Tab-separated table of C-alpha atoms in Angstrom:
chain	number	residue	atom	x	y	z
A	1	MET	CA	-11.401	-27.538	-7.582
A	2	ASN	CA	-12.549	-29.239	-4.336
A	3	ILE	CA	-9.282	-28.239	-2.701
A	4	LEU	CA	-9.839	-24.669	-3.730
A	5	PHE	CA	-13.369	-24.558	-2.287
A	6	LYS	CA	-12.149	-26.161	0.902
A	7	THR	CA	-9.381	-23.578	1.235
A	8	LEU	CA	-11.834	-20.737	0.628
A	9	SER	CA	-14.180	-22.169	3.223
A	10	GLU	CA	-11.469	-22.501	5.854
A	11	LEU	CA	-10.257	-18.932	5.174
A	12	ARG	CA	-13.719	-17.297	4.788
A	13	GLY	CA	-13.569	-15.151	7.901
A	14	PHE	CA	-9.985	-14.059	7.235
A	15	LEU	CA	-10.728	-13.260	3.572
A	16	ILE	CA	-13.758	-11.087	4.407
A	17	LEU	CA	-11.825	-9.230	7.034
A	18	TRP	CA	-8.728	-8.901	4.845
A	19	LEU	CA	-10.609	-7.500	1.806
A	20	THR	CA	-12.622	-4.870	3.690
A	21	GLN	CA	-9.759	-3.769	5.903
A	22	SER	CA	-7.591	-3.457	2.825
A	23	PHE	CA	-10.216	-1.277	1.201
A	24	SER	CA	-10.233	0.928	4.268
A	25	ALA	CA	-6.426	0.995	4.227
A	26	LEU	CA	-6.548	2.336	0.653
A	27	GLY	CA	-8.672	5.298	1.706
A	28	SER	CA	-6.435	6.021	4.705
A	29	SER	CA	-3.261	5.787	2.536
A	30	MET	CA	-4.716	8.199	-0.029
A	31	THR	CA	-5.443	10.721	2.687
A	32	ASN	CA	-1.950	10.387	4.090
A	33	PHE	CA	-0.423	10.862	0.589
A	34	ALA	CA	-2.537	13.982	-0.004
A	35	LEU	CA	-1.628	15.445	3.381
A	36	ILE	CA	2.098	14.819	2.931
A	37	VAL	CA	2.010	16.643	-0.401
A	38	TRP	CA	-0.092	19.437	1.144
A	39	SER	CA	2.242	19.851	4.129
A	40	TYR	CA	5.437	19.894	2.026
A	41	GLN	CA	3.900	22.436	-0.330
A	42	GLN	CA	2.860	24.563	2.624
A	43	GLU	CA	6.197	24.472	4.542
A	44	GLY	CA	8.872	23.221	2.051
A	45	SER	CA	10.703	21.440	4.950
A	46	ALA	CA	11.550	17.755	5.153
A	47	LEU	CA	11.605	17.969	8.998
A	48	THR	CA	8.175	19.504	9.149
A	49	THR	CA	6.731	16.751	6.965
A	50	ALA	CA	8.676	14.039	8.851
A	51	LEU	CA	7.145	15.273	12.108
A	52	LEU	CA	3.746	13.963	10.813
A	53	SER	CA	5.060	10.410	11.036
A	54	VAL	CA	6.901	11.107	14.282
A	55	CYS	CA	3.619	12.217	15.948
A	56	SER	CA	1.987	8.971	14.690
A	57	TYR	CA	4.750	6.598	15.823
A	58	ALA	CA	5.854	8.170	19.129
A	59	PRO	CA	2.707	7.361	21.161
A	60	TYR	CA	2.422	4.041	19.339
A	61	VAL	CA	5.928	3.044	20.487
A	62	VAL	CA	5.647	4.421	24.050
A	63	MET	CA	2.256	2.961	24.876
A	64	SER	CA	2.292	-0.209	22.782
A	65	ILE	CA	3.719	-2.437	25.468
A	66	PHE	CA	0.833	-1.597	27.834
A	67	ALA	CA	-1.918	-1.386	25.232
A	68	GLY	CA	-1.075	-4.832	23.911
A	69	ALA	CA	-1.711	-6.241	27.353
A	70	LEU	CA	-5.164	-4.667	27.278
A	71	SER	CA	-5.687	-6.033	23.766
A	72	ASP	CA	-5.210	-9.600	25.094
A	73	LYS	CA	-7.918	-8.982	27.664
A	74	TRP	CA	-10.482	-7.212	25.402
A	75	SER	CA	-12.648	-8.505	22.619
A	76	LYS	CA	-10.621	-8.325	19.380
A	77	LYS	CA	-13.655	-7.286	17.374
A	78	ALA	CA	-14.760	-4.555	19.722
A	79	THR	CA	-11.176	-3.227	19.947
A	80	MET	CA	-10.895	-2.991	16.207
A	81	LEU	CA	-14.267	-1.350	15.817
A	82	VAL	CA	-13.603	1.337	18.457
A	83	SER	CA	-10.120	2.008	17.194
A	84	ASP	CA	-11.192	2.353	13.582
A	85	SER	CA	-14.098	4.611	14.567
A	86	PHE	CA	-11.771	6.915	16.444
A	87	ALA	CA	-9.433	7.137	13.406
A	88	ALA	CA	-12.440	8.019	11.220
A	89	LEU	CA	-13.404	10.812	13.629
A	90	CYS	CA	-9.881	12.250	13.315
A	91	THR	CA	-10.152	12.111	9.495
A	92	ALA	CA	-13.540	13.868	9.709
A	93	ALA	CA	-11.959	16.580	11.854
A	94	VAL	CA	-9.346	17.199	9.129
A	95	LEU	CA	-12.122	17.488	6.550
A	96	LEU	CA	-14.065	20.017	8.657
A	97	LEU	CA	-10.933	22.125	9.221
A	98	LEU	CA	-10.205	22.093	5.503
A	99	LEU	CA	-13.754	23.122	4.634
A	100	ALA	CA	-13.523	25.969	7.151
A	101	GLY	CA	-10.115	27.044	5.696
A	102	ARG	CA	-8.468	26.681	9.117
A	103	LEU	CA	-6.275	23.534	8.755
A	104	GLU	CA	-2.722	24.043	9.979
A	105	ILE	CA	0.258	21.720	10.400
A	106	TRP	CA	-0.081	21.559	14.204
A	107	HIS	CA	-3.642	20.241	13.780
A	108	LEU	CA	-2.264	17.299	11.829
A	109	TYR	CA	0.430	16.733	14.487
A	110	CYS	CA	-2.200	16.461	17.209
A	111	LEU	CA	-4.558	14.228	15.189
A	112	ASN	CA	-1.710	11.962	14.092
A	113	ALA	CA	-0.635	11.542	17.745
A	114	LEU	CA	-4.213	10.547	18.732
A	115	ASN	CA	-4.365	8.100	15.867
A	116	GLY	CA	-1.048	6.616	16.870
A	117	LEU	CA	-2.331	6.117	20.388
A	118	MET	CA	-5.390	4.172	19.167
A	119	ASN	CA	-3.204	2.061	16.893
A	120	THR	CA	-1.396	0.753	19.986
A	121	VAL	CA	-4.458	-1.403	20.772
A	122	GLN	CA	-5.805	-1.844	17.263
A	123	GLN	CA	-2.644	-3.386	15.705
A	124	PRO	CA	-2.126	-6.171	18.274
A	125	ALA	CA	-5.862	-6.959	18.133
A	126	ALA	CA	-5.773	-7.229	14.319
A	127	ASP	CA	-2.652	-9.420	14.413
A	128	VAL	CA	-4.224	-11.836	16.895
A	129	ALA	CA	-7.521	-11.798	14.998
A	130	THR	CA	-5.589	-12.985	11.916
A	131	SER	CA	-4.142	-15.872	13.885
A	132	LEU	CA	-7.571	-16.757	15.297
A	133	LEU	CA	-9.240	-16.711	11.867
A	134	THR	CA	-6.430	-18.546	10.014
A	135	PRO	CA	-5.563	-22.243	10.351
A	136	LYS	CA	-1.827	-22.630	11.087
A	137	LYS	CA	-1.190	-24.399	7.748
A	138	TYR	CA	-2.262	-21.212	5.922
A	139	TYR	CA	-0.097	-18.742	7.875
A	140	GLN	CA	2.367	-18.130	5.015
A	141	ARG	CA	-0.471	-17.798	2.509
A	142	ALA	CA	-2.363	-15.347	4.738
A	143	SER	CA	0.816	-13.334	5.234
A	144	GLY	CA	1.351	-13.294	1.469
A	145	LEU	CA	-2.172	-12.049	0.926
A	146	ARG	CA	-1.733	-9.256	3.467
A	147	SER	CA	1.505	-8.246	1.710
A	148	PHE	CA	-0.365	-8.390	-1.599
A	149	SER	CA	-3.076	-6.013	-0.399
A	150	ASN	CA	-0.484	-3.667	1.141
A	151	ALA	CA	1.315	-3.616	-2.200
A	152	LEU	CA	-1.892	-2.999	-4.106
A	153	VAL	CA	-2.627	-0.124	-1.807
A	154	THR	CA	0.800	1.297	-2.514
A	155	VAL	CA	0.206	0.988	-6.251
A	156	LEU	CA	-3.295	2.531	-6.229
A	157	THR	CA	-2.692	5.286	-3.635
A	158	PRO	CA	-0.604	7.686	-5.799
A	159	VAL	CA	-2.629	6.991	-8.910
A	160	LEU	CA	-6.084	7.525	-7.324
A	161	ALA	CA	-4.953	10.315	-4.963
A	162	THR	CA	-3.191	12.230	-7.753
A	163	ALA	CA	-6.249	11.788	-10.049
A	164	LEU	CA	-8.685	13.048	-7.396
A	165	LEU	CA	-6.371	15.970	-6.533
A	166	ALA	CA	-6.092	16.870	-10.234
A	167	PHE	CA	-9.783	16.802	-10.924
A	168	THR	CA	-11.295	17.692	-7.567
A	169	ASP	CA	-9.480	18.588	-4.318
A	170	ILE	CA	-8.141	17.160	-1.102
A	171	GLN	CA	-11.638	17.178	0.415
A	172	ALA	CA	-12.709	14.540	-2.131
A	173	VAL	CA	-9.786	12.326	-1.134
A	174	ILE	CA	-10.852	12.477	2.489
A	175	ALA	CA	-14.490	11.854	1.666
A	176	PHE	CA	-13.458	8.660	-0.136
A	177	ASP	CA	-11.453	7.633	2.956
A	178	LEU	CA	-14.546	8.006	5.109
A	179	PHE	CA	-16.595	5.898	2.659
A	180	THR	CA	-14.018	3.060	2.773
A	181	PHE	CA	-14.153	3.185	6.609
A	182	THR	CA	-17.944	2.834	6.552
A	183	VAL	CA	-17.706	-0.304	4.370
A	184	ALA	CA	-15.042	-1.914	6.541
A	185	PHE	CA	-16.820	-1.028	9.782
A	186	ALA	CA	-20.194	-2.423	8.701
A	187	THR	CA	-18.605	-5.649	7.367
A	188	LEU	CA	-16.632	-6.305	10.577
A	189	LEU	CA	-19.665	-5.505	12.761
A	190	PHE	CA	-22.188	-7.748	10.937
A	191	PHE	CA	-20.324	-10.369	8.874
A	192	VAL	CA	-17.112	-11.315	10.707
A	193	LYS	CA	-17.068	-13.508	13.814
A	194	ILE	CA	-13.704	-13.566	15.604
A	195	PRO	CA	-13.245	-16.527	17.934
A	196	ALA	CA	-12.419	-15.761	21.564
A	197	LEU	CA	-8.934	-16.444	22.856
A	198	PRO	CA	-8.445	-19.663	24.916
A	199	LYS	CA	-8.633	-18.861	28.642
A	200	ASP	CA	-5.510	-19.126	30.739
A	201	GLY	CA	-4.308	-17.837	34.063
A	202	ARG	CA	-2.775	-14.777	32.421
A	203	GLN	CA	-6.220	-13.271	31.838
A	204	ARG	CA	-6.221	-12.199	35.493
A	205	GLU	CA	-2.901	-10.354	35.216
A	206	THR	CA	-2.757	-6.603	35.728
A	207	VAL	CA	-1.721	-4.436	32.793
A	208	LEU	CA	1.821	-4.068	34.296
A	209	GLN	CA	2.086	-7.805	34.851
A	210	SER	CA	0.948	-8.555	31.264
A	211	ALA	CA	3.429	-6.079	29.856
A	212	LYS	CA	6.135	-7.650	31.968
A	213	SER	CA	5.238	-11.139	30.745
A	214	GLY	CA	5.569	-10.054	27.113
A	215	LEU	CA	9.076	-8.723	27.781
A	216	SER	CA	9.953	-11.743	29.888
A	217	TYR	CA	8.953	-14.051	27.031
A	218	LEU	CA	11.332	-12.287	24.674
A	219	ARG	CA	14.085	-12.349	27.322
A	220	HIS	CA	13.728	-16.123	27.519
A	221	ASN	CA	13.682	-16.538	23.713
A	222	ARG	CA	16.670	-14.591	22.583
A	223	GLY	CA	16.467	-15.735	18.956
A	224	ILE	CA	13.116	-13.941	18.600
A	225	LEU	CA	14.399	-10.918	20.490
A	226	ASP	CA	17.497	-10.586	18.385
A	227	LEU	CA	15.477	-10.885	15.214
A	228	ILE	CA	13.233	-8.065	16.462
A	229	LEU	CA	16.290	-5.906	17.254
A	230	PHE	CA	17.586	-6.606	13.730
A	231	LEU	CA	14.377	-5.205	12.343
A	232	ALA	CA	14.645	-2.236	14.665
A	233	ALA	CA	18.033	-1.397	13.196
A	234	ILE	CA	16.663	-1.765	9.685
A	235	ASN	CA	13.712	0.440	10.618
A	236	LEU	CA	16.077	3.203	11.716
A	237	THR	CA	17.607	3.299	8.244
A	238	ALA	CA	14.246	2.907	6.525
A	239	SER	CA	12.646	5.746	8.437
A	240	VAL	CA	15.513	8.107	7.639
A	241	TYR	CA	14.893	7.031	4.048
A	242	ASN	CA	11.173	7.770	4.388
A	243	ALA	CA	11.874	11.249	5.735
A	244	ALA	CA	14.269	12.100	2.867
A	245	PHE	CA	12.389	10.411	0.031
A	246	PRO	CA	9.537	12.894	-0.635
A	247	ALA	CA	11.869	15.848	-0.009
A	248	MET	CA	14.247	14.641	-2.679
A	249	LEU	CA	11.754	13.641	-5.283
A	250	ILE	CA	9.562	16.719	-4.908
A	251	SER	CA	12.612	19.079	-4.958
A	252	LYS	CA	14.748	17.494	-7.695
A	253	GLU	CA	14.827	19.150	-11.172
A	254	ASP	CA	13.311	16.096	-12.819
A	255	GLY	CA	11.054	15.399	-9.798
A	256	GLY	CA	7.851	16.903	-8.364
A	257	SER	CA	4.650	15.412	-6.992
A	258	THR	CA	4.091	13.510	-10.281
A	259	ALA	CA	7.549	11.899	-9.977
A	260	LEU	CA	6.801	11.005	-6.386
A	261	GLY	CA	3.578	9.345	-7.495
A	262	ILE	CA	5.310	7.405	-10.340
A	263	VAL	CA	8.100	6.085	-8.108
A	264	ASN	CA	5.558	5.149	-5.412
A	265	THR	CA	3.608	3.270	-8.051
A	266	ALA	CA	6.797	1.394	-9.091
A	267	THR	CA	7.347	0.535	-5.444
A	268	GLY	CA	3.808	-0.764	-5.210
A	269	LEU	CA	4.070	-2.903	-8.362
A	270	ALA	CA	7.360	-4.398	-7.103
A	271	THR	CA	5.802	-5.174	-3.743
A	272	LEU	CA	2.736	-6.584	-5.525
A	273	ALA	CA	4.942	-9.007	-7.513
A	274	GLY	CA	6.855	-9.952	-4.371
A	275	SER	CA	3.541	-10.568	-2.538
A	276	ILE	CA	2.432	-13.003	-5.208
A	277	LEU	CA	5.743	-14.825	-4.894
A	278	ALA	CA	5.398	-14.914	-1.132
A	279	ALA	CA	1.935	-16.434	-1.399
A	280	VAL	CA	2.892	-19.212	-3.848
A	281	LEU	CA	6.468	-20.085	-3.011
A	282	PRO	CA	6.983	-23.251	-0.922
A	283	ALA	CA	8.403	-22.979	2.587
A	284	PRO	CA	12.136	-22.348	2.401
A	285	LYS	CA	14.703	-24.510	4.132
A	286	SER	CA	15.833	-21.499	6.144
A	287	ARG	CA	13.466	-18.660	6.852
A	288	VAL	CA	16.182	-16.738	8.722
A	289	ARG	CA	18.473	-16.872	5.728
A	290	VAL	CA	15.667	-15.548	3.560
A	291	ILE	CA	15.066	-12.647	5.916
A	292	CYS	CA	18.723	-11.696	6.040
A	293	ASN	CA	19.402	-12.016	2.317
A	294	THR	CA	16.266	-10.151	1.148
A	295	LEU	CA	17.032	-7.218	3.424
A	296	LEU	CA	20.631	-7.153	2.191
A	297	LEU	CA	19.383	-6.951	-1.396
A	298	SER	CA	16.981	-4.183	-0.524
A	299	MET	CA	19.437	-2.060	1.483
A	300	SER	CA	22.253	-2.387	-1.077
A	301	THR	CA	20.310	-1.433	-4.238
A	302	GLU	CA	17.528	1.152	-3.840
A	303	ASN	CA	19.428	3.692	-1.730
A	304	LEU	CA	22.384	3.610	-4.104
A	305	LEU	CA	20.253	4.212	-7.174
A	306	LEU	CA	18.327	6.994	-5.450
A	307	ALA	CA	21.617	8.583	-4.477
A	308	LEU	CA	23.265	8.495	-7.935
A	309	GLY	CA	20.169	8.484	-10.227
A	310	ARG	CA	19.036	11.615	-12.061
A	311	SER	CA	15.804	10.544	-13.644
A	312	VAL	CA	12.441	8.930	-12.850
A	313	PRO	CA	13.263	5.636	-14.705
A	314	VAL	CA	16.443	5.075	-12.663
A	315	TRP	CA	14.591	5.863	-9.387
A	316	CYS	CA	11.882	3.366	-10.457
A	317	VAL	CA	14.488	0.674	-11.074
A	318	GLY	CA	15.830	1.341	-7.597
A	319	ALA	CA	12.336	1.121	-6.120
A	320	VAL	CA	11.752	-2.260	-7.845
A	321	LEU	CA	15.055	-3.742	-6.599
A	322	GLY	CA	14.488	-2.370	-3.148
A	323	TRP	CA	10.967	-3.603	-2.631
A	324	ILE	CA	10.328	-6.754	-4.640
A	325	CYS	CA	11.728	-9.074	-1.930
A	326	ILE	CA	10.315	-7.218	1.096
A	327	PRO	CA	6.971	-9.174	1.115
A	328	ILE	CA	8.935	-12.448	1.045
A	329	MET	CA	10.948	-11.218	4.034
A	330	SER	CA	7.745	-10.132	5.813
A	331	ALA	CA	6.010	-13.442	5.164
A	332	ASN	CA	8.891	-15.447	6.560
A	333	MET	CA	9.137	-13.154	9.590
A	334	ASP	CA	5.429	-13.483	10.190
A	335	VAL	CA	5.413	-17.284	9.934
A	336	LEU	CA	8.369	-17.501	12.382
A	337	LEU	CA	6.621	-15.343	14.967
A	338	ARG	CA	3.134	-16.876	14.617
A	339	SER	CA	4.579	-20.372	14.745
A	340	SER	CA	6.873	-19.732	17.689
A	341	ILE	CA	4.691	-17.644	20.007
A	342	PRO	CA	1.691	-19.318	21.781
A	343	ILE	CA	-1.522	-17.708	20.551
A	344	ALA	CA	-2.627	-16.766	24.076
A	345	MET	CA	0.603	-14.792	24.462
A	346	GLN	CA	0.668	-13.181	21.002
A	347	GLY	CA	-1.003	-9.882	21.962
A	348	ARG	CA	1.477	-9.181	24.762
A	349	VAL	CA	4.503	-10.353	22.795
A	350	TYR	CA	3.456	-8.433	19.653
A	351	ALA	CA	2.979	-5.350	21.797
A	352	ALA	CA	6.472	-5.719	23.233
A	353	ARG	CA	7.691	-6.383	19.704
A	354	ASN	CA	6.008	-3.184	18.524
A	355	THR	CA	7.832	-1.140	21.179
A	356	LEU	CA	11.205	-2.681	20.603
A	357	GLN	CA	11.066	-2.983	16.805
A	358	PHE	CA	9.413	0.342	16.016
A	359	PHE	CA	10.985	2.733	18.612
A	360	THR	CA	13.678	3.553	16.012
A	361	ILE	CA	11.092	4.830	13.527
A	362	PRO	CA	10.248	8.183	15.118
A	363	LEU	CA	13.936	8.604	15.877
A	364	GLY	CA	14.711	7.877	12.205
A	365	TYR	CA	12.146	10.419	10.913
A	366	LEU	CA	13.504	13.123	13.206
A	367	LEU	CA	17.088	12.238	12.229
A	368	GLY	CA	16.252	12.138	8.513
A	369	GLY	CA	14.422	15.453	8.501
A	370	TYR	CA	17.261	17.087	10.470
A	371	LEU	CA	20.006	15.625	8.300
A	372	VAL	CA	18.277	16.756	5.078
A	373	ASP	CA	17.463	20.284	6.212
A	374	GLU	CA	20.473	21.115	8.451
A	375	VAL	CA	23.391	18.939	7.246
A	376	PHE	CA	23.282	17.510	3.729
A	377	GLU	CA	21.336	20.227	1.907
A	378	PRO	CA	23.566	23.079	3.252
A	379	LEU	CA	26.655	20.920	2.543
A	380	MET	CA	25.660	20.372	-1.087
A	381	ALA	CA	24.554	24.010	-1.468
A	382	ALA	CA	28.110	25.029	-0.688
A	383	GLN	CA	29.681	22.787	-3.304
A	384	PRO	CA	30.933	24.181	-6.610
A	385	ALA	CA	28.835	23.150	-9.566
A	386	ASP	CA	31.812	21.487	-11.248
A	387	GLY	CA	32.963	19.634	-8.103
A	388	LEU	CA	33.013	15.889	-7.495
A	389	LEU	CA	30.050	15.875	-5.112
A	390	SER	CA	27.942	17.886	-7.542
A	391	ALA	CA	28.848	15.454	-10.309
A	392	LEU	CA	27.671	12.539	-8.128
A	393	PHE	CA	24.528	13.949	-6.528
A	394	GLY	CA	23.510	16.880	-8.681
A	395	THR	CA	23.028	20.543	-7.764
A	396	GLY	CA	20.153	22.535	-6.286
A	397	LYS	CA	17.614	21.471	-3.705
A	398	GLY	CA	17.358	17.706	-3.363
A	399	ALA	CA	21.077	17.078	-3.922
A	400	GLY	CA	21.688	16.866	-0.178
A	401	ALA	CA	18.983	14.257	0.235
A	402	ALA	CA	20.547	12.258	-2.611
A	403	MET	CA	23.904	12.316	-0.742
A	404	LEU	CA	22.164	11.068	2.339
A	405	PHE	CA	20.845	8.019	0.433
A	406	LEU	CA	24.471	6.901	-0.231
A	407	ALA	CA	25.117	6.965	3.524
A	408	LEU	CA	21.916	4.955	4.029
A	409	ALA	CA	23.056	2.289	1.552
A	410	LEU	CA	26.314	1.763	3.471
A	411	ALA	CA	24.518	1.733	6.848
A	412	GLY	CA	21.920	-0.825	5.640
A	413	VAL	CA	24.511	-3.241	4.240
A	414	LEU	CA	26.644	-3.098	7.401
A	415	THR	CA	23.527	-3.734	9.573
A	416	CYS	CA	22.540	-6.809	7.551
A	417	LEU	CA	26.103	-8.246	7.587
A	418	ALA	CA	26.420	-7.686	11.333
A	419	PHE	CA	23.175	-9.511	12.218
A	420	ARG	CA	23.872	-12.404	9.834
A	421	ARG	CA	26.676	-13.308	12.303
A	422	ASP	CA	24.291	-13.432	15.259
A	423	ARG	CA	24.066	-17.119	16.219
A	424	ARG	CA	20.971	-16.710	18.376
A	425	ILE	CA	18.839	-15.723	15.374
A	426	TRP	CA	19.728	-18.982	13.680
A	427	THR	CA	18.356	-20.989	16.611
A	428	LEU	CA	14.870	-20.082	15.388
A	429	GLU	CA	15.411	-22.767	12.705
A	430	SER	CA	15.485	-25.347	15.567
A	431	PRO	CA	12.297	-27.437	15.946
A	432	GLN	CA	12.514	-27.100	19.756
A	433	PRO	CA	9.503	-25.294	21.337
A	434	PRO	CA	10.061	-21.784	22.719
A	435	GLN	CA	10.718	-21.329	26.421
A	436	GLN	CA	7.962	-19.960	28.631
A	437	PRO	CA	8.826	-17.174	31.065
């Protein structure tokens, strides 16, 4: 019992921040879920819906490397407060446009782009704040808790959002989002004290010099760089998946928005279970091996079952197999980075990581939307109902997206097998300290 109280005391600041930011993330996720359903119902196009995510990620990827340098110079608390406030103003703008009956898709594109721009400074600040508030011995536990909250948000989002949409309207979902922001903002402002970064000579660097130092650090530590590039390749496949996923489930004969909510809930429950495992499992002998093997399991199962499945239960099994090990992968990745990168450099290196690891996401969303609308759906529409492809992937709208998932399964497996042979990634298991640029 004394050990438990000691742990809670040492993690007090992190736990308060984690709980309230997770509550705010639930509100934001519910709004995003409702707006994706709204946009697809308005336009009926996978590419149109995918562009919502493209607009969020594109400025995030382009500006991250510079914004992370600013994040290292600025107060982490002030950066998070300003960024979250701006996001809340964008959400309020959506609510006002809805109430006026004037909301259009292009409004969401613009607001998502502005939100993505602010996330470029908010995300590195939040990552460094976690390091500052968490003793090093608790890094894996903290990462497991963050994965747990993300999973819980995934579970609750479709349930709560669908219930609110069924009994009220999208305005109620957005109002709840604004309430969660208010709670998180007030808690961070009054009850969380984030320690200042230790001073070093890099504080006097210009933004360009800081951005260059983050890239230089990765250039001198190729194991970390190659691991980031591995995740970039996985993100390309995953974002194509994300673009095709709602289009298939909403369009399929046994699908619809309810099916989308059920499968998302299964995804959340699987991630929740994986997060609990990540928080309680002992440190593995090889974190790199865990990362490679968990991604191989994920890539080789879910996409295949989504491609060949014809019912919600089969899609849910795919979701469970695809997501249950992802928190374990994330926790080990997080520990490797936090343990390897000096804390004074983390903002700059994380910003460079964000650009390199996430630049494939907007590309994947564009590619996924295009492939569904212009390649695979027309291809499947031209197939005879008694043909081999129709037998494998079904008929009607959504069959093309199912066919795309089979291609994604093959691409994901080949990516994992290729990077497992990269010797530089395995050097991260070495106890030698990282090189400084």
